[in-house]
Amino acid sequence: MAKLISDEVIDYVGILAKLELSEEEKEEAKKDMGRMLDYIDMLNELDTSGVEPMSHVFAINNVFREDVVTNGDDKDNMLRNAPERKDDAYKVPKTVD
Amino acid sequence: MGLLDLTAVELGRKIKAGDVTAVEAAKASLEQMRKYEDIIHAYVTIEEDRTLQQAENVQKQIEEGTLIGPLAGVPVAIKDNLCTQGMLTTCSSRILYNFVPSYTAEAVINLEKAGAVILGKTNMDEFAMGSTTELSAYGITRNPWNTDHVPGGSSGGSCAAVAAGECFYALGSDTGGSIRQPSSFCGVTGLKPTYGTVSRYGLVAYGSSLDQIGPVAKDVTDCATILEIIASYDKKDSTSISRADCDFTSALTDDVKGMRIGIPRDYMGEGLDAEVKDAVLQAAKVFKEKGAVVEEFDLSLIEYAIPAYYVIASAEASSNLSRFDGVKYGFRAKDYDGLHHMYKKSRSQGFGPEVKRRIMLGSFVLSSGYYDAYYLKALRTKALIKKAFDKAFETYDVILGPVAPSTAPKLGESLRDPLKMYLGDIYTISVNLAGLPGMTVPCGKDSKGLPIGLQLIGDCFKEKNIIRAGYAFEQTRTYEGPDMKMTRRESR
């Protein structure tokens, strides 16, 4: 029994994921995600009450350092990859009127 | 025996002795690439001039005595999700079709400091998401043992290149089995180190809490030698671990007397191909004969590793891949209506279907209302899986099992059903969730002549145990690569 993913859910996820799906892709995504979530629901067989969520296997500590600049000015190299640039900045479509 | 049959360490020794130059070695690899790339397609980027220039520089330094390491002058292939300054790094994705990094990944810097000569960048499943290397935006890679079959993935290009003699060793990355599974399918040796051992700086992130860089080569000696070079504590990777025990080659001893080896019963049951099972049990016998204590045990929870992995990896991917938006680098769509539409259109046209699938799933499991039920549940499951391994390693030094349920599937077979493809990762995935080191060592062939690999899993920071076991096992066989002349003939 495939989990039913509504159009609203797919549209919402599309917004979060910043993806624009065609109608065909949406239908496909609904099916895929439904099947995957069905499968993932297998985890509910496990009793995890009292188990702490483990995001890292080892204890991760903050790595502190003095706030000193160590890298040089790499502006030109960085900007070389920009799809569009204007002078020393990345160029994007107008965002505020 | 020809030059291309040498292992990386053997070649390094010859270069050091002056029998071969770094330039000759690079030329031999390039020649092999010219011969077979049209059918294998292990590489996405090859820059001959750059390679030969680097080989000349390295050779000069070897002659001057400034480069003295075991792999000085030995040509290497680098997976295309590792940044290389001035050299295209695409992750086999359209969205990075023109990306030329301004810096080099730490692991690659470590190799270059040791005198590596880079032959090119190897093909992979887009952003390392896939198990067959068919999900590359730049065409599939074929298995050198039989070109109707996949090389595995996602480091399929790296493993196929090693098997085909198109490099002497390679770097791959492993998030859920992406080094170990293609190594098994291509009949080569591949090692995924303990999480944090190799710096991830410059590795294009997929699932950051699971990703590890590791070596692919012809044998265990090579893998230990390469790992010794690439392992380093790096402040630029906040999960990097400072280790004092990185002398991995010291474990290259043919001695497993008294070593406690456990075979998880859950790895040998339903779903495992009979020929793979036989080969693994045969290997177990070899360990017994060599004096190891081999027994079966119940690891438990293995079926839960795949769903937990796909939640965690997809969640991290959805966050990591948000940086691809058509602003700073890579592909930007044409004709858009404002900034947000530009983001959306660039990403939708730039990413392939599997990447989109995982970004969607990841966005969903992290969204409010589902976060606890899916994401946190998966992290709790991960804790339980880790505990199960901790318990196993109280009794055993090494866990022995298959790498994959079958040998390399035919091209196209796996893509029909994504969920089925995911299930193929069942024996490798929990190793990433628990941060453990794991290694693939070839252990036989099936009736179709396709390689079978053995997986050796160690406790965290216990690479030496699996290196010792792998080395001892390897002494009972000789390395066999595919007959490339046959590969050529069959592909006609």
Coordinates of C-alpha atoms in Angstrom, one line a residue:
Chain A
M1 CA 0.0 0.0 0.0
A2 CA 1.8 3.1 -1.2
K3 CA 1.6 6.1 1.0
L4 CA -0.4 8.9 -0.6
I5 CA 1.5 12.1 -1.2
S6 CA -0.8 14.9 -2.0
D7 CA -0.2 17.6 -4.6
E8 CA 0.1 20.1 -1.8
V9 CA 2.9 18.2 -0.1
I10 CA 4.8 17.9 -3.4
D11 CA 4.4 21.6 -4.1
Y12 CA 5.6 22.4 -0.6
V13 CA 8.6 20.2 -0.8
G14 CA 9.3 21.7 -4.2
I15 CA 9.5 25.1 -2.6
L16 CA 11.8 23.9 0.2
A17 CA 14.0 22.1 -2.3
K18 CA 14.0 25.0 -4.7
L19 CA 13.1 22.7 -7.6
E20 CA 10.6 23.3 -10.3
L21 CA 9.0 20.1 -11.4
S22 CA 6.9 19.5 -14.5
E23 CA 3.5 17.9 -14.1
E24 CA 5.0 14.6 -15.2
E25 CA 7.9 14.9 -12.8
K26 CA 5.5 15.7 -10.0
E27 CA 3.5 12.6 -10.5
E28 CA 6.7 10.6 -10.7
A29 CA 8.0 12.3 -7.5
K30 CA 4.7 11.5 -5.7
K31 CA 5.0 7.9 -6.5
D32 CA 8.7 7.6 -5.7
M33 CA 8.4 9.5 -2.4
G34 CA 5.4 7.5 -1.4
R35 CA 7.2 4.2 -2.0
M36 CA 10.3 5.4 -0.2
L37 CA 8.4 6.6 2.8
D38 CA 6.5 3.4 3.0
Y39 CA 9.8 1.6 3.1
I40 CA 11.3 4.0 5.6
D41 CA 8.3 3.4 7.8
M42 CA 9.9 0.1 8.6
L43 CA 11.9 2.0 11.2
N44 CA 8.7 2.2 13.2
E45 CA 9.1 -1.5 14.1
L46 CA 12.1 -0.5 16.2
D47 CA 11.6 0.7 19.7
T48 CA 13.8 3.7 20.0
S49 CA 12.3 5.2 23.1
G50 CA 15.0 6.6 25.4
V51 CA 17.6 6.4 22.6
E52 CA 19.4 9.7 22.0
P53 CA 19.5 10.7 18.3
M54 CA 23.1 10.3 17.1
S55 CA 24.2 12.9 14.6
H56 CA 27.9 12.1 14.8
V57 CA 29.6 8.9 15.7
F58 CA 32.4 10.5 17.7
A59 CA 32.1 13.4 20.1
I60 CA 32.5 16.5 18.0
N61 CA 34.0 19.5 19.6
N62 CA 34.0 23.0 18.4
V63 CA 37.2 23.9 16.7
F64 CA 38.3 27.4 18.0
R65 CA 40.9 29.6 16.6
E66 CA 41.9 33.2 16.8
D67 CA 40.0 35.4 14.4
V68 CA 43.0 36.0 12.2
V69 CA 42.9 36.1 8.4
T70 CA 45.0 33.3 7.0
N71 CA 43.9 33.1 3.4
G72 CA 44.9 35.7 0.8
D73 CA 42.6 37.6 -1.6
D74 CA 41.3 35.0 -4.0
K75 CA 38.6 37.2 -5.5
D76 CA 39.5 36.9 -9.1
N77 CA 39.8 33.1 -8.9
M78 CA 36.4 32.9 -7.1
L79 CA 34.7 35.2 -9.5
R80 CA 36.1 33.4 -12.5
N81 CA 33.4 30.7 -11.9
A82 CA 30.5 33.1 -11.7
P83 CA 27.9 32.6 -14.4
E84 CA 27.6 36.4 -14.5
R85 CA 29.6 39.0 -12.8
K86 CA 29.8 42.8 -12.6
D87 CA 33.1 44.2 -11.6
D88 CA 34.0 42.5 -8.3
A89 CA 30.5 41.1 -7.6
Y90 CA 28.3 38.2 -8.5
K91 CA 25.5 39.5 -10.8
V92 CA 21.9 38.2 -10.1
P93 CA 18.5 39.3 -11.3
K94 CA 17.0 42.3 -9.7
T95 CA 15.6 41.4 -6.2
V96 CA 14.1 44.6 -4.9
D97 CA 12.2 47.3 -6.8
Chain B
M1 CA 55.1 -8.7 -16.8
G2 CA 54.5 -5.3 -18.3
L3 CA 54.7 -1.9 -16.6
L4 CA 50.9 -1.6 -16.3
D5 CA 50.7 -4.9 -14.3
L6 CA 52.8 -3.4 -11.5
T7 CA 51.1 -2.3 -8.3
A8 CA 51.6 1.3 -7.3
V9 CA 54.2 0.4 -4.6
E10 CA 56.1 -1.8 -7.1
L11 CA 56.1 1.0 -9.7
G12 CA 57.2 3.5 -7.0
R13 CA 60.1 1.2 -6.2
K14 CA 61.2 1.0 -9.8
I15 CA 61.0 4.7 -10.2
K16 CA 63.1 5.2 -7.1
A17 CA 65.7 2.7 -8.4
G18 CA 65.8 4.6 -11.7
D19 CA 64.5 1.7 -13.8
V20 CA 61.5 3.7 -14.9
T21 CA 60.9 7.5 -14.9
A22 CA 57.7 9.2 -13.8
V23 CA 57.3 10.4 -17.3
E24 CA 57.5 6.9 -18.8
A25 CA 54.9 5.7 -16.2
A26 CA 52.5 8.6 -17.0
K27 CA 52.9 7.9 -20.7
A28 CA 52.2 4.2 -20.2
S29 CA 48.9 5.1 -18.4
L30 CA 48.0 7.7 -21.0
E31 CA 48.6 5.2 -23.7
Q32 CA 46.3 2.7 -22.0
M33 CA 43.7 5.4 -21.6
R34 CA 43.9 6.2 -25.3
K35 CA 43.4 2.5 -26.1
Y36 CA 40.4 1.8 -23.9
E37 CA 38.7 5.0 -22.9
D38 CA 36.3 4.8 -25.9
I39 CA 34.8 1.6 -24.4
I40 CA 35.4 1.9 -20.7
H41 CA 34.9 5.7 -20.2
A42 CA 36.4 5.7 -16.7
Y43 CA 37.4 9.4 -17.0
V44 CA 35.4 12.6 -17.4
T45 CA 38.5 14.9 -17.7
I46 CA 41.9 14.1 -19.1
E47 CA 44.6 16.8 -19.5
E48 CA 47.6 15.1 -21.0
D49 CA 49.8 18.2 -21.1
R50 CA 49.2 18.9 -17.5
T51 CA 49.9 15.3 -16.6
L52 CA 53.2 15.2 -18.5
Q53 CA 54.3 18.5 -17.1
Q54 CA 53.6 17.3 -13.6
A55 CA 55.4 14.0 -14.3
E56 CA 58.5 16.0 -15.5
N57 CA 58.5 18.1 -12.4
V58 CA 58.1 15.1 -10.1
Q59 CA 60.9 13.2 -11.9
K60 CA 63.2 16.2 -11.4
Q61 CA 62.5 16.3 -7.7
I62 CA 63.0 12.5 -7.5
E63 CA 66.4 12.9 -9.1
E64 CA 67.3 15.8 -6.9
G65 CA 66.4 13.6 -3.9
T66 CA 63.6 15.9 -2.6
L67 CA 60.8 13.4 -3.3
I68 CA 61.6 10.1 -1.6
G69 CA 58.2 8.6 -0.7
P70 CA 57.0 5.2 -1.8
L71 CA 54.6 6.6 -4.4
A72 CA 56.7 9.4 -5.8
G73 CA 56.1 9.5 -9.6
V74 CA 53.2 7.0 -9.6
P75 CA 50.2 8.1 -11.7
V76 CA 46.9 8.4 -10.0
A77 CA 43.2 9.0 -11.0
I78 CA 41.0 11.3 -8.9
K79 CA 37.3 10.9 -8.4
D80 CA 35.6 14.0 -9.9
N81 CA 34.0 15.1 -6.6
L82 CA 37.5 16.0 -5.3
C83 CA 38.5 19.6 -6.1
T84 CA 41.6 20.1 -8.2
Q85 CA 42.9 23.6 -8.6
G86 CA 42.7 24.7 -12.2
M87 CA 41.2 21.4 -13.3
L88 CA 37.6 20.8 -14.1
T89 CA 35.6 19.3 -11.2
T90 CA 32.1 18.4 -12.2
C91 CA 30.8 15.7 -9.8
S92 CA 29.6 14.2 -13.1
S93 CA 26.7 16.8 -12.9
R94 CA 25.5 19.2 -15.5
I95 CA 25.2 21.9 -12.7
L96 CA 29.0 21.9 -12.4
Y97 CA 29.7 21.5 -16.1
N98 CA 32.3 24.4 -16.1
F99 CA 33.5 24.5 -12.5
V100 CA 37.2 25.0 -12.1
P101 CA 38.1 25.0 -8.4
S102 CA 40.4 27.7 -7.0
Y103 CA 41.9 25.2 -4.5
T104 CA 42.7 21.5 -4.2
A105 CA 41.2 19.0 -1.8
E106 CA 43.5 18.2 1.2
A107 CA 43.7 14.5 0.4
V108 CA 44.9 15.4 -3.1
I109 CA 47.4 17.9 -1.8
N110 CA 48.8 15.2 0.5
L111 CA 49.2 12.9 -2.6
E112 CA 50.9 15.6 -4.6
K113 CA 53.3 16.4 -1.8
A114 CA 54.2 12.7 -1.9
G115 CA 54.9 13.0 -5.7
A116 CA 51.7 11.8 -7.3
V117 CA 51.1 12.5 -10.9
I118 CA 47.4 13.2 -11.7
L119 CA 46.1 11.5 -14.8
G120 CA 42.6 12.9 -14.7
K121 CA 39.2 12.9 -13.0
T122 CA 37.1 9.8 -12.9
N123 CA 33.4 9.4 -13.7
M124 CA 30.9 8.8 -11.0
D125 CA 27.2 8.8 -10.3
E126 CA 26.1 12.4 -10.1
F127 CA 27.2 13.9 -6.7
A128 CA 28.0 10.3 -5.7
M129 CA 24.3 9.3 -5.6
G130 CA 24.0 5.9 -7.2
S131 CA 25.5 2.4 -7.2
T132 CA 26.3 1.9 -10.9
T133 CA 28.0 5.0 -12.4
E134 CA 25.1 5.1 -14.9
L135 CA 23.8 8.3 -13.3
S136 CA 26.6 10.5 -14.6
A137 CA 25.6 13.5 -16.8
Y138 CA 28.6 12.6 -19.0
G139 CA 27.8 9.0 -20.0
I140 CA 28.2 5.6 -18.3
T141 CA 31.3 3.8 -17.3
R142 CA 31.6 0.1 -18.3
N143 CA 33.0 -2.7 -16.3
P144 CA 36.4 -3.8 -17.8
W145 CA 35.6 -7.4 -17.0
N146 CA 32.5 -7.4 -19.1
T147 CA 31.4 -4.3 -20.9
D148 CA 27.8 -5.3 -20.8
H149 CA 27.9 -4.9 -17.0
V150 CA 28.2 -1.9 -14.7
P151 CA 31.4 -1.1 -12.8
G152 CA 29.3 -0.3 -9.7
G153 CA 29.3 3.1 -8.1
S154 CA 29.5 5.7 -7.2
S155 CA 33.3 5.5 -7.6
G156 CA 32.8 3.4 -10.7
G157 CA 35.2 5.4 -12.8
S158 CA 38.0 5.1 -10.2
C159 CA 37.6 1.4 -9.8
A160 CA 37.2 0.7 -13.6
A161 CA 40.3 2.8 -14.2
V162 CA 42.4 0.7 -11.8
A163 CA 41.1 -2.6 -13.1
A164 CA 41.7 -1.5 -16.8
G165 CA 45.2 -0.4 -16.1
E166 CA 44.3 3.1 -16.9
C167 CA 46.0 4.3 -13.7
F168 CA 48.1 2.7 -11.0
Y169 CA 45.7 3.7 -8.2
A170 CA 42.9 6.0 -7.6
L171 CA 41.0 8.0 -4.9
G172 CA 37.3 7.4 -4.4
S173 CA 34.8 8.5 -1.8
D174 CA 32.4 6.3 0.2
T175 CA 29.1 7.5 1.7
G176 CA 27.2 4.2 1.7
G177 CA 29.6 1.8 0.0
S178 CA 30.8 3.9 -3.0
I179 CA 34.4 2.7 -2.7
R180 CA 33.8 -0.9 -1.5
Q181 CA 31.0 -1.9 -3.9
P182 CA 32.6 -0.8 -7.2
S183 CA 35.9 -2.3 -6.0
S184 CA 34.1 -5.6 -5.6
F185 CA 32.5 -5.4 -9.0
C186 CA 35.8 -4.5 -10.7
G187 CA 38.0 -7.0 -8.8
V188 CA 40.2 -4.4 -7.1
T189 CA 41.0 -3.5 -3.5
G190 CA 39.3 -0.5 -1.9
L191 CA 39.4 0.9 1.6
K192 CA 37.0 3.2 3.4
P193 CA 38.8 4.6 6.5
T194 CA 37.3 5.4 9.8
Y195 CA 35.2 8.6 9.6
G196 CA 37.5 11.6 10.2
T197 CA 40.7 9.9 9.2
V198 CA 41.0 11.6 5.8
S199 CA 40.2 15.3 5.6
R200 CA 37.0 16.1 3.6
Y201 CA 38.2 19.6 2.8
G202 CA 37.7 19.9 -1.0
L203 CA 35.4 16.9 -1.3
V204 CA 32.1 18.1 -2.6
A205 CA 29.8 17.2 0.2
Y206 CA 26.9 14.7 -0.2
G207 CA 26.2 13.2 3.2
S208 CA 28.7 15.0 5.4
S209 CA 28.4 12.8 8.5
L210 CA 29.0 9.7 6.3
D211 CA 31.4 10.8 3.5
Q212 CA 35.0 9.5 3.7
I213 CA 37.7 9.6 1.0
G214 CA 39.7 6.4 0.5
P215 CA 42.1 4.5 -1.8
V216 CA 41.4 2.1 -4.7
A217 CA 44.3 0.0 -5.9
K218 CA 45.4 -3.5 -7.0
D219 CA 46.2 -4.8 -3.5
V220 CA 46.2 -4.2 0.2
T221 CA 49.8 -3.0 0.4
D222 CA 48.9 -0.2 -2.0
C223 CA 45.8 0.7 -0.1
A224 CA 47.7 0.9 3.2
T225 CA 50.5 2.9 1.7
I226 CA 48.1 5.4 0.0
L227 CA 46.1 5.7 3.2
E228 CA 49.2 6.5 5.2
I229 CA 49.8 9.4 2.8
I230 CA 46.3 10.8 2.6
A231 CA 45.4 10.5 6.3
S232 CA 46.0 13.8 8.1
Y233 CA 44.5 16.0 10.7
D234 CA 43.1 19.1 9.1
K235 CA 41.8 22.2 10.8
K236 CA 39.8 23.0 7.7
D237 CA 37.6 20.0 8.3
S238 CA 35.8 20.3 11.7
T239 CA 35.3 16.5 11.8
S240 CA 38.9 15.7 11.1
I241 CA 40.5 13.5 13.8
S242 CA 44.0 13.8 15.0
R243 CA 45.4 10.2 15.0
A244 CA 48.8 9.0 16.2
D245 CA 48.4 5.6 14.7
C246 CA 48.5 6.3 11.0
D247 CA 51.4 3.9 10.3
F248 CA 49.1 1.6 8.4
T249 CA 51.8 -0.2 6.5
S250 CA 53.1 -1.6 9.8
A251 CA 50.1 -3.9 9.7
L252 CA 51.1 -5.6 6.5
T253 CA 52.0 -8.9 8.1
D254 CA 51.0 -12.3 7.0
D255 CA 49.8 -13.3 10.4
V256 CA 46.2 -13.8 11.6
K257 CA 46.9 -16.4 14.2
G258 CA 44.4 -16.0 17.0
M259 CA 42.6 -13.2 15.2
R260 CA 38.9 -13.3 16.1
I261 CA 36.8 -13.0 13.0
G262 CA 33.0 -12.9 13.1
I263 CA 30.7 -13.6 10.2
P264 CA 27.2 -12.0 10.7
R265 CA 24.6 -14.6 10.1
D266 CA 22.3 -11.8 8.9
Y267 CA 24.8 -11.1 6.1
M268 CA 24.7 -14.6 4.7
G269 CA 21.0 -15.3 4.5
E270 CA 18.2 -14.6 2.1
G271 CA 19.0 -12.3 -0.8
L272 CA 22.7 -13.3 -1.1
D273 CA 23.7 -14.8 -4.4
A274 CA 24.9 -18.4 -3.9
E275 CA 28.2 -18.0 -5.7
V276 CA 29.0 -14.9 -3.7
K277 CA 28.1 -16.7 -0.5
D278 CA 30.4 -19.7 -1.5
A279 CA 33.3 -17.4 -2.2
V280 CA 33.0 -15.7 1.2
L281 CA 32.7 -19.0 3.0
Q282 CA 35.8 -20.2 1.1
A283 CA 37.7 -17.1 2.3
A284 CA 36.5 -17.8 5.8
K285 CA 38.1 -21.3 5.5
V286 CA 41.4 -19.7 4.4
F287 CA 41.4 -17.5 7.5
K288 CA 40.7 -20.6 9.6
E289 CA 43.6 -22.5 8.0
K290 CA 45.8 -19.5 8.8
G291 CA 45.0 -19.8 12.4
A292 CA 42.2 -17.3 12.9
V293 CA 39.2 -18.1 15.0
V294 CA 36.2 -17.7 12.7
E295 CA 32.6 -18.0 13.9
E296 CA 29.2 -16.9 13.0
F297 CA 27.2 -14.5 15.1
D298 CA 24.0 -12.3 15.0
L299 CA 24.8 -8.7 14.3
S300 CA 21.1 -7.7 14.1
L301 CA 19.4 -4.6 12.8
I302 CA 20.9 -4.7 9.3
E303 CA 17.7 -4.3 7.5
Y304 CA 17.1 -1.0 9.2
A305 CA 20.4 0.5 8.0
I306 CA 19.1 1.2 4.5
P307 CA 16.0 3.2 5.5
A308 CA 18.0 5.1 8.2
Y309 CA 20.7 5.8 5.7
Y310 CA 18.4 7.2 3.0
V311 CA 16.8 9.5 5.5
I312 CA 20.1 10.8 6.9
A313 CA 22.0 11.0 3.6
S314 CA 19.1 12.6 1.7
A315 CA 18.6 15.1 4.5
E316 CA 22.2 16.1 4.5
A317 CA 22.3 16.2 0.7
S318 CA 19.3 18.5 0.6
S319 CA 21.1 20.9 2.8
N320 CA 24.6 20.5 1.2
L321 CA 23.3 20.9 -2.4
S322 CA 21.5 24.1 -1.6
R323 CA 24.7 25.9 -2.5
F324 CA 24.1 25.1 -6.2
D325 CA 21.9 28.0 -7.2
G326 CA 23.4 29.4 -10.4
V327 CA 25.0 32.4 -8.6
K328 CA 28.6 31.6 -7.6
Y329 CA 29.5 28.8 -10.0
G330 CA 28.2 26.3 -12.4
F331 CA 25.2 26.2 -14.6
R332 CA 22.7 29.1 -14.8
A333 CA 19.4 28.6 -16.7
K334 CA 18.4 31.1 -19.3
D335 CA 15.1 33.1 -19.4
Y336 CA 13.9 33.4 -15.8
D337 CA 11.5 35.6 -14.0
G338 CA 13.4 37.1 -11.0
L339 CA 15.9 35.7 -8.6
H340 CA 13.9 32.8 -7.1
H341 CA 12.8 31.6 -10.5
M342 CA 16.5 31.7 -11.6
Y343 CA 17.5 29.5 -8.6
K344 CA 14.7 27.0 -9.3
K345 CA 15.2 26.8 -13.0
S346 CA 19.0 26.4 -12.7
R347 CA 18.7 23.7 -10.2
S348 CA 15.9 21.9 -12.0
Q349 CA 17.8 21.9 -15.3
G350 CA 21.2 21.3 -13.7
F351 CA 20.4 18.3 -11.5
G352 CA 19.6 14.8 -12.8
P353 CA 16.6 12.8 -11.6
E354 CA 18.3 10.8 -8.8
V355 CA 19.8 13.9 -7.3
K356 CA 16.4 15.6 -7.4
R357 CA 14.8 12.6 -5.9
R358 CA 17.1 12.7 -2.9
I359 CA 16.9 16.4 -2.4
M360 CA 13.1 16.1 -2.4
L361 CA 13.1 13.3 0.1
G362 CA 15.7 15.1 2.2
S363 CA 13.7 18.3 2.2
F364 CA 10.6 16.4 3.2
V365 CA 12.1 14.5 6.2
L366 CA 13.6 17.7 7.5
S367 CA 10.3 19.7 7.1
S368 CA 8.4 20.7 10.2
G369 CA 5.9 18.0 11.1
Y370 CA 8.0 15.2 9.8
Y371 CA 11.4 16.0 11.3
D372 CA 10.8 13.9 14.5
A373 CA 9.1 11.0 12.8
Y374 CA 11.7 10.6 10.1
Y375 CA 14.9 12.4 10.7
L376 CA 15.2 12.0 14.4
K377 CA 14.0 8.4 14.2
A378 CA 16.7 7.7 11.7
L379 CA 19.3 9.2 14.0
R380 CA 18.1 7.1 16.9
T381 CA 18.3 4.0 14.6
K382 CA 21.8 5.0 13.8
A383 CA 22.6 5.0 17.5
L384 CA 21.3 1.5 17.8
I385 CA 23.2 0.2 14.8
K386 CA 26.4 1.7 16.3
K387 CA 25.7 0.0 19.6
A388 CA 25.2 -3.4 17.8
F389 CA 28.7 -3.0 16.2
D390 CA 30.2 -1.9 19.5
K391 CA 28.9 -5.1 21.0
A392 CA 30.2 -7.2 18.1
F393 CA 33.7 -5.7 18.4
E394 CA 33.8 -6.7 22.1
T395 CA 34.2 -10.2 20.8
Y396 CA 35.7 -9.9 17.3
D397 CA 38.7 -8.1 15.8
V398 CA 37.3 -8.2 12.3
I399 CA 33.8 -8.7 10.8
L400 CA 33.9 -10.7 7.6
G401 CA 31.1 -10.7 5.0
P402 CA 30.1 -10.1 1.4
V403 CA 30.3 -6.5 -0.1
A404 CA 27.2 -6.8 -2.2
P405 CA 24.4 -9.3 -2.7
S406 CA 25.5 -10.1 -6.2
T407 CA 28.3 -9.5 -8.7
A408 CA 28.0 -6.6 -11.2
P409 CA 24.5 -6.3 -12.7
K410 CA 24.0 -5.7 -16.4
L411 CA 23.8 -2.2 -17.6
G412 CA 20.3 -0.7 -17.2
E413 CA 19.1 -3.4 -14.9
S414 CA 19.4 -1.4 -11.6
L415 CA 17.9 1.8 -12.8
R416 CA 14.5 0.4 -13.4
D417 CA 13.7 0.3 -9.7
P418 CA 15.5 2.9 -7.4
L419 CA 14.4 1.1 -4.3
K420 CA 15.9 -2.2 -5.5
M421 CA 19.1 -0.4 -6.3
Y422 CA 19.2 1.0 -2.7
L423 CA 18.8 -2.6 -1.4
G424 CA 22.1 -3.5 -3.0
D425 CA 23.8 -1.4 -0.4
I426 CA 22.7 -3.6 2.5
Y427 CA 26.1 -4.9 3.5
T428 CA 28.0 -1.7 3.1
I429 CA 25.7 1.1 4.4
S430 CA 25.8 0.3 8.1
V431 CA 29.6 0.7 8.1
N432 CA 29.1 4.4 7.2
L433 CA 26.4 4.9 9.8
A434 CA 28.7 3.6 12.5
G435 CA 31.8 5.4 11.1
L436 CA 33.8 2.2 10.8
P437 CA 36.6 1.3 8.4
G438 CA 35.8 -1.3 5.8
M439 CA 37.8 -2.8 3.0
T440 CA 37.0 -4.8 -0.2
V441 CA 39.5 -7.5 -1.2
P442 CA 38.9 -9.7 -4.3
C443 CA 38.1 -13.3 -3.4
G444 CA 37.0 -15.0 -6.6
K445 CA 34.9 -14.9 -9.6
D446 CA 31.4 -16.1 -10.5
S447 CA 30.4 -18.5 -13.3
K448 CA 30.1 -15.5 -15.6
G449 CA 33.7 -14.6 -14.9
L450 CA 32.8 -11.5 -12.9
P451 CA 34.8 -10.6 -9.8
I452 CA 33.5 -11.2 -6.2
G453 CA 34.8 -9.2 -3.3
L454 CA 35.1 -9.8 0.3
Q455 CA 34.4 -7.2 2.9
L456 CA 36.4 -6.8 6.0
I457 CA 35.0 -4.4 8.7
G458 CA 37.0 -3.2 11.6
D459 CA 36.2 -1.3 14.8
C460 CA 36.7 2.5 14.7
F461 CA 40.4 3.4 14.3
K462 CA 41.2 -0.3 13.8
E463 CA 42.2 -0.1 10.1
K464 CA 45.2 -2.2 11.0
N465 CA 43.1 -5.2 11.9
I466 CA 41.5 -5.2 8.5
I467 CA 44.7 -4.4 6.7
R468 CA 46.4 -7.3 8.4
A469 CA 43.5 -9.7 7.6
G470 CA 43.3 -8.5 4.0
Y471 CA 47.1 -8.8 3.5
A472 CA 47.2 -12.3 5.0
F473 CA 44.3 -13.4 2.8
E474 CA 45.8 -11.9 -0.3
Q475 CA 49.0 -13.9 0.2
T476 CA 47.0 -17.0 -0.8
R477 CA 46.1 -15.6 -4.2
T478 CA 47.6 -13.5 -7.0
Y479 CA 46.2 -10.4 -8.4
E480 CA 44.2 -10.9 -11.6
G481 CA 43.0 -8.1 -13.8
P482 CA 40.7 -8.4 -16.7
D483 CA 42.1 -9.4 -20.1
M484 CA 41.8 -6.1 -21.8
K485 CA 42.3 -7.6 -25.3
M486 CA 39.2 -9.6 -24.6
T487 CA 37.4 -6.5 -23.3
R488 CA 38.1 -4.8 -26.6
R489 CA 37.0 -7.8 -28.7
E490 CA 33.8 -8.4 -26.8
S491 CA 32.7 -4.8 -27.0
R492 CA 32.8 -4.9 -30.8

